[in-house]
Amino acid sequence: MRFFAARGNRQYTTRLIAGAALSLAVIGANALLTISPAEASSINGPITRTEMLDRAQNWVDRDITYTQTGTWAKDVDGSHTYRRDCSGLVSMAWHLSQSYVTDQFQGSNAMWTTLGSINDFQPGDAMVRSGHIELFAFWKDKNDHSKGAYVYSFNSDGQTVQNPYANNNTGSRGFNGWDDLRTYKPIRRTGIEATEPTPEPEPEPTPVADPNVVQLSGDFNGDGRDDAAMLYLHKDSSIELFTSLANASGGFGAYFGSYKLPANSWKWNSFRTIVGDFNGDGRSDLGAMYYQADGSITMHTALANTSGGFGAFTGSLTVPASAAWKWDAIRLTSGDFNGDGRDDAAMLYHHKDDSIELFTSLGTTSGGFGTFTGSYKIPANAWTWDSFRTIAGDYNGDGRSDLAAMYYQADGSITMHTALANTSGGFGAFTGSLTVPASAYWKWDSVRLTTGDFNGDGRDDAGMLYRYKDESIELFTSLGNASGGFGSFTGSYKLPANSWKWGSFKTITGDHNGDGRSDVAAMYYQADGSITMHTALANTSGGFGAFTGSLTVPASASWYWDAIRLL
């Protein structure tokens, strides 16, 4: 009888597969997951699929980093060492007698066999191609393999293992799309024990926010400058709210904590956060949508005080479980959609028939939220859910926030659309205004979209950070016009190639120096473990200057990158 250790959020939930009883065990972030001698495999001996995944997860939770030149790393037993690279990861997970290299995995060996198809993948199998190998964990949708799969992958110097359950130290999660999967040869470890049922994968972690849509910051102390807020997940699972106040130069002061959600009260992947002045007092607050264990969904607000800190989250709206809202069918944003001086919540909901409906929950004088009310619905199959990114802002300058979307068309072109808000806070149909032709060859996963009034003309614009093949990153602006549409994207500042890693920074947008123009700010995870804050100030044309650093959190603070949400 074996035990299955569930992976995710740097703690383990131990589950007895053969029985109905459950026992919980929380293990420190740097502790080893130990498998008792009676349960563990021997080198090259029979092994279960769950043990292979647990062995891979052990390197994740020990923060083992990739290196081609450093010392090898011990396995879970502490009695054998393996190369700290992709082939070493698989050799370790499979409990092999040596640390094979990728070229060897492409050949034949008594310790593995070749599968007939990648569709035959089961947990613990591996995929290999020239120069790289990964460990398969589970399909995103076991009934539709074309949606891709979650994997354990070890990639670049200084990076921890990309894993299926959370981002690693550079903000990357182990996932392969179908087109990428098809470039691999599928292989399977021999000697897999059949005495244990194939483990069911852990539920896919709840999507929190689109990493390719930049979060908006807020003026938390009401001094006319937008600040930075951070939610931090502590090791004991408490969640603390921090603020870094902006100064007159657009830089940031030290982060200070205010309210802390008690340990285990809120699950990190069960809520989405928005920023806005929900009670109309001139200070931005934090709003949250929470997915409860019973399937209901609740709305909460943490009001800001004059120092820029936050009070406790207070609930104001419950959507009952009987509504059957699917958590990963929701995109949440905020803005003053009815123009009453209080920010509201907006939701795009993906219905089962693939129609997409726009909803609004109006903010109240207490900072709470009213019932979500639907307005416009995109017809079934008109828009593909994963092919657009959404931003909110007052694009036509009428005092009401609208919804805008960047859409990746089937032919490779990219289009911009706006759904204008009306006096009730509802939305009209999306109207297109800009097309970037396919010949521009914009790569969809190289785009981060944001919004703000970058030229200070009273209309919000669209901003974009674009990553080129040479790893340079350019800042672009598409100015909003009087009809709420968008002009051509124009580049301004470009980060030199290889100066910033794409997965090592989180970005926010706001008027950080109080000059009436929105700027772009970034939190960067440095190679030495320190974390820095930077600002690229906007100019009168809506372009941006270079990022300038203003705050350094030393590596000794031991901030864990995946435990940060920046707002």
XYZ file of C-alpha atoms in Angstrom:
567
model
C 0.000 0.000 0.000
C 1.486 3.320 -1.041
C 0.772 6.922 -0.258
C 0.246 9.671 -2.806
C 1.656 13.097 -1.973
C -0.325 15.813 -3.695
C 1.706 18.642 -5.116
C 1.127 22.369 -5.000
C 1.602 25.588 -3.016
C 4.683 24.310 -1.200
C 2.819 21.982 1.096
C 1.788 18.372 0.854
C -1.599 16.747 1.301
C -1.018 13.054 1.916
C -3.776 10.832 0.608
C -4.244 7.126 1.160
C -5.202 5.862 -2.282
C -6.584 2.490 -1.267
C -8.744 3.823 1.532
C -11.230 6.533 2.238
C -9.367 8.141 5.125
C -7.415 11.353 4.610
C -4.555 12.704 6.658
C -2.952 16.116 6.285
C 0.680 16.928 6.725
C 2.312 20.296 6.194
C 6.035 20.158 5.526
C 8.442 23.092 5.531
C 9.356 24.571 2.191
C 12.910 23.249 2.220
C 12.229 19.908 3.888
C 12.628 16.585 2.119
C 9.620 14.490 1.262
C 10.656 11.147 2.700
C 9.364 7.824 1.493
C 9.674 5.038 4.016
C 12.085 2.228 3.094
C 9.173 -0.198 2.895
C 7.446 1.965 0.320
C 10.346 3.442 -1.686
C 11.806 1.879 -4.792
C 15.399 0.757 -5.145
C 17.744 1.998 -7.872
C 16.622 0.565 -11.238
C 13.991 -1.453 -9.375
C 10.202 -1.506 -9.676
C 8.615 1.895 -9.111
C 5.118 3.367 -9.107
C 3.948 6.336 -11.089
C 3.160 8.277 -7.935
C 6.665 7.818 -6.616
C 8.176 9.119 -9.874
C 6.071 12.277 -9.630
C 6.843 12.657 -5.924
C 10.564 12.401 -6.614
C 10.329 15.151 -9.239
C 8.278 17.313 -6.883
C 10.957 16.895 -4.221
C 13.398 18.905 -6.343
C 10.703 21.535 -6.850
C 10.125 21.978 -3.129
C 13.837 22.001 -2.333
C 14.346 24.828 -4.869
C 17.013 22.874 -6.750
C 18.357 25.145 -9.504
C 19.568 24.255 -12.990
C 23.316 24.238 -13.675
C 25.647 22.570 -16.133
C 28.739 23.357 -14.076
C 27.687 23.181 -10.423
C 27.625 20.218 -8.072
C 25.095 17.441 -8.622
C 22.009 17.225 -6.385
C 20.881 14.463 -4.057
C 17.615 12.635 -4.573
C 14.829 12.274 -2.029
C 16.640 9.447 -0.241
C 19.797 11.521 0.041
C 21.877 8.542 -1.071
C 22.305 9.200 -4.794
C 23.202 12.296 -6.837
C 22.130 13.397 -10.307
C 22.992 16.134 -12.775
C 21.041 19.356 -12.208
C 19.629 19.525 -15.720
C 16.675 18.133 -17.662
C 18.106 14.646 -18.162
C 19.264 14.522 -14.554
C 15.742 15.399 -13.401
C 14.223 12.473 -15.310
C 17.023 10.104 -14.267
C 16.364 11.073 -10.647
C 12.569 10.836 -10.940
C 12.869 7.389 -12.524
C 15.381 6.331 -9.800
C 17.953 5.183 -12.338
C 21.431 4.019 -11.452
C 23.143 6.804 -13.356
C 22.447 10.325 -14.561
C 21.848 9.806 -18.260
C 22.186 12.585 -20.843
C 19.488 13.563 -23.328
C 21.109 11.818 -26.302
C 21.111 8.542 -24.366
C 17.378 8.866 -23.641
C 16.778 9.133 -27.384
C 18.368 5.718 -27.886
C 17.340 2.264 -26.696
C 17.908 0.987 -23.177
C 16.528 -1.792 -21.014
C 15.283 0.855 -18.534
C 12.793 2.439 -20.960
C 10.671 1.725 -24.002
C 9.211 3.900 -26.775
C 5.461 4.537 -26.791
C 3.369 4.320 -29.927
C 1.986 7.843 -29.585
C 2.130 10.880 -27.319
C -1.574 10.195 -26.731
C -0.417 7.175 -24.694
C 1.227 9.367 -22.055
C 0.512 8.506 -18.432
C 1.895 10.227 -15.303
C 5.620 9.606 -14.952
C 6.298 8.995 -18.649
C 8.862 11.198 -20.384
C 9.195 13.072 -23.659
C 12.551 13.547 -25.344
C 13.885 15.392 -28.372
C 17.293 16.677 -29.404
C 18.690 18.627 -26.463
C 15.769 18.330 -24.055
C 13.649 15.912 -22.015
C 10.648 16.455 -19.721
C 8.512 14.399 -17.344
C 4.790 14.131 -18.149
C 2.391 14.828 -15.257
C -1.166 15.054 -16.626
C -3.269 16.285 -19.520
C -4.966 19.658 -19.223
C -8.102 17.891 -20.456
C -7.916 14.096 -20.474
C -10.731 14.038 -23.017
C -9.038 16.508 -25.378
C -5.271 16.130 -25.592
C -5.027 18.998 -28.075
C -5.349 21.376 -25.095
C -1.833 20.393 -23.978
C -0.262 18.859 -20.907
C 1.407 19.805 -17.634
C 4.992 18.631 -17.114
C 8.103 18.827 -14.970
C 10.760 20.677 -16.972
C 14.283 21.834 -16.097
C 15.590 24.512 -18.418
C 18.068 27.321 -17.724
C 20.855 28.354 -15.339
C 19.540 29.567 -11.992
C 15.959 28.456 -12.615
C 14.149 26.036 -10.369
C 12.110 23.216 -11.889
C 9.043 24.268 -13.847
C 6.254 22.169 -12.369
C 2.561 21.502 -13.134
C 1.150 23.172 -10.038
C 2.694 26.620 -9.658
C 5.177 29.015 -11.232
C 8.866 28.545 -10.505
C 11.304 31.248 -9.378
C 11.170 32.951 -12.797
C 7.391 32.883 -13.083
C 7.195 29.864 -15.402
C 4.943 26.853 -15.016
C 5.452 23.446 -16.618
C 3.047 23.340 -19.540
C 3.352 22.291 -23.194
C 0.888 23.060 -25.942
C -0.091 20.397 -28.446
C 2.185 21.683 -31.210
C 5.163 21.516 -28.871
C 4.243 18.069 -27.550
C 4.274 16.696 -31.092
C 7.988 17.501 -31.423
C 8.876 14.917 -28.754
C 9.458 11.167 -28.733
C 7.389 9.527 -25.925
C 9.200 7.044 -23.681
C 8.231 5.032 -20.601
C 10.244 3.694 -17.711
C 10.260 -0.101 -17.537
C 9.431 -1.833 -14.284
C 6.438 0.299 -13.401
C 4.479 -1.485 -10.713
C 0.895 -2.328 -11.568
C -0.156 -3.002 -7.983
C -1.281 0.598 -7.562
C -3.974 2.353 -9.598
C -2.676 5.027 -11.948
C -2.880 8.218 -9.845
C -5.555 10.692 -10.723
C -3.907 14.065 -11.319
C -4.466 16.816 -8.828
C -7.086 19.316 -10.020
C -5.614 21.965 -12.245
C -4.686 24.988 -10.131
C -7.306 27.677 -10.352
C -6.403 30.430 -12.821
C -5.842 33.631 -10.859
C -5.143 36.210 -13.551
C -3.935 36.323 -17.112
C -0.138 36.796 -16.760
C -0.168 38.527 -20.133
C -2.476 41.318 -18.915
C -0.662 43.859 -16.764
C -2.322 44.637 -13.446
C -3.452 48.193 -12.590
C -2.213 49.881 -9.429
C -4.053 52.485 -7.365
C -3.696 55.597 -5.222
C -4.001 53.882 -1.868
C -3.326 56.910 0.384
C -5.144 59.502 -1.762
C -2.169 61.796 -2.407
C -2.627 61.906 -6.186
C 0.094 59.384 -6.995
C -0.537 55.710 -7.726
C 1.287 53.277 -5.461
C 2.115 49.573 -5.510
C 0.275 46.967 -3.464
C 1.352 43.399 -2.841
C -0.375 40.327 -1.465
C 2.196 37.942 -0.008
C 1.613 34.273 0.779
C 3.567 33.324 3.893
C 4.785 29.783 4.540
C 2.061 29.279 7.152
C -0.525 30.098 4.415
C -1.439 33.457 5.914
C -1.726 36.237 3.309
C -0.471 39.712 4.117
C -1.370 42.978 2.376
C 1.561 45.334 1.755
C 1.850 48.840 0.278
C 4.784 50.651 -1.323
C 3.996 54.370 -1.618
C 5.056 56.225 -4.749
C 7.079 59.430 -4.491
C 7.186 62.598 -6.601
C 9.804 61.108 -8.947
C 7.661 58.047 -9.639
C 9.793 55.730 -7.544
C 8.670 53.501 -4.680
C 9.230 53.444 -0.942
C 9.713 50.433 1.308
C 6.859 47.910 1.489
C 4.937 47.965 4.763
C 2.328 45.470 5.865
C -1.151 46.240 7.127
C -3.876 43.589 7.262
C -3.075 39.853 7.305
C -5.538 37.109 6.412
C -5.086 34.370 9.037
C -3.326 31.140 8.095
C -5.494 28.751 6.076
C -8.440 31.155 5.939
C -8.138 31.904 2.214
C -6.648 29.569 -0.374
C -4.111 31.315 -2.593
C -5.534 29.995 -5.859
C -9.188 30.488 -4.935
C -9.457 34.263 -5.295
C -8.935 36.984 -7.860
C -8.029 40.535 -6.901
C -8.952 43.912 -8.411
C -8.074 47.503 -7.535
C -10.403 50.509 -7.491
C -11.932 53.257 -5.388
C -14.992 51.202 -4.531
C -16.496 53.572 -1.928
C -15.629 56.836 -3.685
C -13.487 58.345 -0.913
C -10.541 59.177 -3.184
C -8.419 56.216 -2.119
C -8.076 52.991 -4.090
C -9.119 49.799 -2.315
C -8.598 46.094 -2.935
C -11.501 43.959 -4.096
C -11.554 40.177 -4.260
C -13.744 37.484 -5.755
C -13.492 34.246 -3.753
C -14.450 30.726 -4.812
C -15.834 29.013 -1.721
C -15.504 25.298 -0.985
C -19.251 24.794 -1.479
C -19.118 26.240 -5.008
C -20.564 29.643 -4.122
C -18.683 32.783 -5.126
C -18.344 35.814 -2.858
C -17.177 39.412 -3.305
C -15.070 41.204 -0.670
C -13.422 44.606 -0.172
C -10.399 45.683 1.876
C -10.743 49.466 2.223
C -7.614 51.629 2.162
C -6.839 54.067 4.961
C -5.070 57.458 4.894
C -1.654 55.822 5.330
C -2.207 53.597 2.301
C -2.656 50.428 4.332
C -5.713 48.185 4.215
C -8.379 46.947 6.574
C -9.842 43.455 6.693
C -11.680 42.029 3.704
C -15.442 42.446 4.207
C -17.945 40.398 2.222
C -20.837 42.059 0.415
C -22.164 39.679 -2.248
C -22.737 35.925 -2.490
C -23.479 34.131 -5.733
C -24.976 30.799 -4.564
C -23.520 27.480 -5.631
C -26.807 26.793 -7.413
C -25.797 29.397 -10.004
C -23.143 26.855 -11.072
C -20.593 29.480 -12.052
C -17.449 27.787 -13.313
C -14.374 29.392 -11.773
C -12.105 29.139 -14.794
C -14.870 30.623 -16.988
C -14.490 34.022 -15.278
C -12.339 37.035 -16.088
C -12.573 39.824 -13.535
C -11.639 43.488 -13.931
C -12.598 46.874 -12.474
C -13.460 50.458 -13.457
C -16.118 53.128 -12.976
C -18.498 51.707 -15.559
C -21.541 53.910 -14.770
C -19.591 57.107 -14.081
C -20.856 57.690 -10.516
C -17.394 58.213 -9.008
C -17.171 54.727 -7.529
C -15.331 51.880 -9.196
C -17.237 48.719 -9.999
C -16.431 45.100 -10.887
C -16.872 43.739 -14.402
C -16.847 40.097 -15.392
C -16.573 38.287 -18.701
C -18.185 34.875 -18.384
C -17.567 31.958 -20.746
C -20.795 29.974 -21.120
C -20.868 26.273 -22.024
C -22.089 27.072 -25.538
C -18.934 29.225 -25.998
C -20.860 32.494 -25.885
C -19.196 35.149 -23.715
C -21.321 37.483 -21.613
C -20.336 40.835 -20.099
C -21.544 41.462 -16.523
C -21.275 44.422 -14.133
C -21.422 44.545 -10.326
C -21.785 48.172 -9.231
C -19.834 49.497 -6.250
C -21.817 50.802 -3.273
C -21.161 53.727 -0.917
C -19.738 51.272 1.631
C -17.311 49.844 -0.923
C -19.240 46.615 -1.396
C -20.625 45.123 -4.593
C -24.125 44.717 -5.989
C -25.535 41.835 -8.000
C -23.801 40.982 -11.276
C -26.016 42.070 -14.176
C -25.471 40.928 -17.749
C -25.535 43.275 -20.735
C -23.886 42.355 -24.049
C -23.201 38.748 -25.045
C -20.686 37.705 -27.706
C -22.452 34.983 -29.720
C -21.468 31.327 -29.335
C -18.231 30.440 -31.157
C -17.702 34.016 -32.342
C -14.663 34.538 -30.105
C -12.312 31.847 -28.805
C -11.832 32.235 -25.034
C -8.052 31.855 -25.070
C -7.537 34.140 -28.078
C -8.182 37.519 -26.468
C -6.960 39.679 -23.611
C -9.110 42.254 -21.878
C -8.386 45.674 -20.352
C -10.665 48.318 -18.794
C -10.441 52.096 -19.119
C -12.285 55.226 -20.231
C -11.330 55.015 -23.902
C -13.659 57.695 -25.295
C -13.268 60.150 -22.386
C -16.946 60.265 -21.356
C -16.270 59.578 -17.671
C -17.247 55.910 -17.815
C -14.808 53.001 -18.016
C -15.186 50.717 -21.018
C -13.911 47.249 -21.871
C -11.337 46.731 -24.608
C -9.914 43.552 -26.043
C -6.927 42.487 -28.108
C -7.878 39.496 -30.253
C -5.559 37.003 -31.947
C -7.240 36.056 -35.214
C -6.998 32.650 -36.881
C -4.947 34.123 -39.745
C -2.304 35.467 -37.345
C -3.467 39.081 -37.422
C -4.209 40.903 -34.164
C -7.169 43.239 -33.724
C -8.274 45.781 -31.106
C -11.929 46.142 -30.043
C -13.915 48.296 -27.597
C -17.230 47.682 -25.799
C -18.396 51.104 -24.597
C -20.140 51.410 -21.224
C -23.557 53.042 -20.844
C -25.046 55.076 -17.986
C -26.270 51.922 -16.204
C -22.779 50.397 -16.242
C -23.611 47.818 -18.907
C -21.771 47.399 -22.196
C -22.496 47.563 -25.885
C -21.086 45.266 -28.547
C -17.340 45.075 -29.185
C -16.398 47.284 -32.155
C -13.080 46.815 -33.969
C -10.786 49.771 -34.633
C -7.268 48.494 -35.357
C -5.804 45.529 -37.227
C -2.164 44.507 -37.007
C -1.669 42.336 -40.116
C -0.370 38.785 -39.907
C 2.669 39.949 -41.855
C 3.819 41.803 -38.729
C 4.450 38.346 -37.198
C 3.488 39.335 -33.678
C 3.853 36.298 -31.445
C 0.846 36.006 -29.116
C 2.735 34.804 -26.053
C 5.240 37.641 -26.493
C 2.600 40.291 -25.747
C 1.727 41.795 -22.363
C -1.213 44.154 -22.633
C -1.966 47.027 -20.286
C -3.876 50.297 -20.157
C -3.778 53.849 -18.793
C -3.901 57.477 -19.909
C -0.323 57.542 -21.125
C -0.404 60.951 -22.854
C -2.648 62.689 -20.308
C -5.422 63.704 -22.729
C -8.275 62.371 -20.584
C -8.737 59.195 -22.610
C -7.203 55.870 -21.630
C -4.904 54.155 -24.094
C -3.559 50.649 -24.650
C 0.028 49.819 -23.766
C 2.030 46.749 -24.700
C 5.304 45.166 -23.687
C 6.617 43.014 -26.542
C 9.376 40.420 -26.288
C 11.470 39.930 -29.440
C 13.305 36.780 -30.461
C 16.595 38.320 -29.301
C 15.011 38.749 -25.834
C 14.859 42.541 -26.075
C 11.586 43.976 -24.737
C 9.947 47.034 -26.294
C 7.267 49.307 -24.824
C 4.489 50.311 -27.229
C 1.472 52.642 -26.980
C -1.822 52.657 -28.919
C -3.609 55.944 -28.208
C -7.364 55.989 -27.596
C -9.484 58.261 -29.803
C -12.753 60.146 -29.255
C -14.834 57.183 -30.443
C -13.132 54.807 -28.002
C -11.075 53.066 -30.669
C -7.314 52.646 -30.880
C -4.557 54.006 -33.099
C -1.461 52.181 -34.312
C 0.953 50.783 -31.740
C 4.058 52.974 -31.582
C 7.267 51.853 -29.901
C 9.267 54.035 -27.527
C 11.767 52.544 -25.070
C 13.360 49.139 -25.645
C 15.081 47.059 -22.967
C 18.281 45.670 -24.529
C 18.489 41.992 -25.435
C 18.981 39.691 -22.431
C 18.892 42.553 -19.930
C 15.546 41.492 -18.413
C 14.189 37.948 -18.395
C 10.563 37.759 -19.519
C 9.493 35.514 -16.655
C 11.364 37.468 -13.963
C 9.260 40.618 -13.687
C 5.707 41.583 -12.742
C 4.275 44.799 -14.170
C 1.735 47.372 -12.994
C 0.401 50.568 -14.562
C -0.491 53.851 -12.858
C 0.327 57.551 -12.542
C 3.222 57.011 -10.172
C 4.625 60.571 -10.170
C 1.278 62.388 -10.191
C 1.776 64.292 -13.460
C -1.528 63.195 -15.003
C 0.018 60.544 -17.242
C 0.036 56.807 -16.481
C 3.432 55.137 -16.234
C 4.619 51.527 -16.321
C 6.276 50.061 -13.226
C 7.893 46.681 -12.712
C 8.998 44.432 -9.887
C 12.063 42.427 -10.961
C 13.421 39.202 -9.470
C 17.208 39.462 -9.650
C 19.547 36.502 -10.118
C 20.898 36.923 -6.575
C 17.401 36.616 -5.067
C 16.902 40.318 -4.394
C 13.782 42.058 -5.692
C 13.817 45.542 -7.206
C 11.185 48.124 -8.198
C 11.488 50.192 -11.396
C 9.441 52.853 -13.208
C 9.269 53.855 -16.886
C 7.695 57.331 -16.913
C 5.317 58.309 -19.716
C 5.909 61.443 -21.819
C 3.450 63.852 -23.467
C 3.267 61.706 -26.610
C 2.314 58.631 -24.582
C 5.670 56.932 -25.005
C 7.943 55.771 -22.216
C 11.433 56.447 -20.937
C 13.871 53.895 -19.586
C 13.074 51.904 -16.457
C 14.696 53.528 -13.417
C 15.208 51.595 -10.192
C 14.081 53.012 -6.850
C 13.781 50.202 -4.301
C 15.736 47.022 -3.534
C 14.478 44.278 -1.254
C 17.653 42.338 -0.354
C 17.964 38.625 -0.956
C 18.230 38.180 2.812
C 14.520 39.053 3.058
C 13.899 35.663 1.397
C 10.838 36.778 -0.558
C 9.529 33.871 -2.587
C 8.713 35.044 -6.126
C 5.676 32.831 -6.619
C 4.228 34.050 -3.304
C 3.775 37.598 -4.627
C 0.802 39.208 -6.343
C 1.595 42.720 -7.443
C -1.171 45.319 -7.848
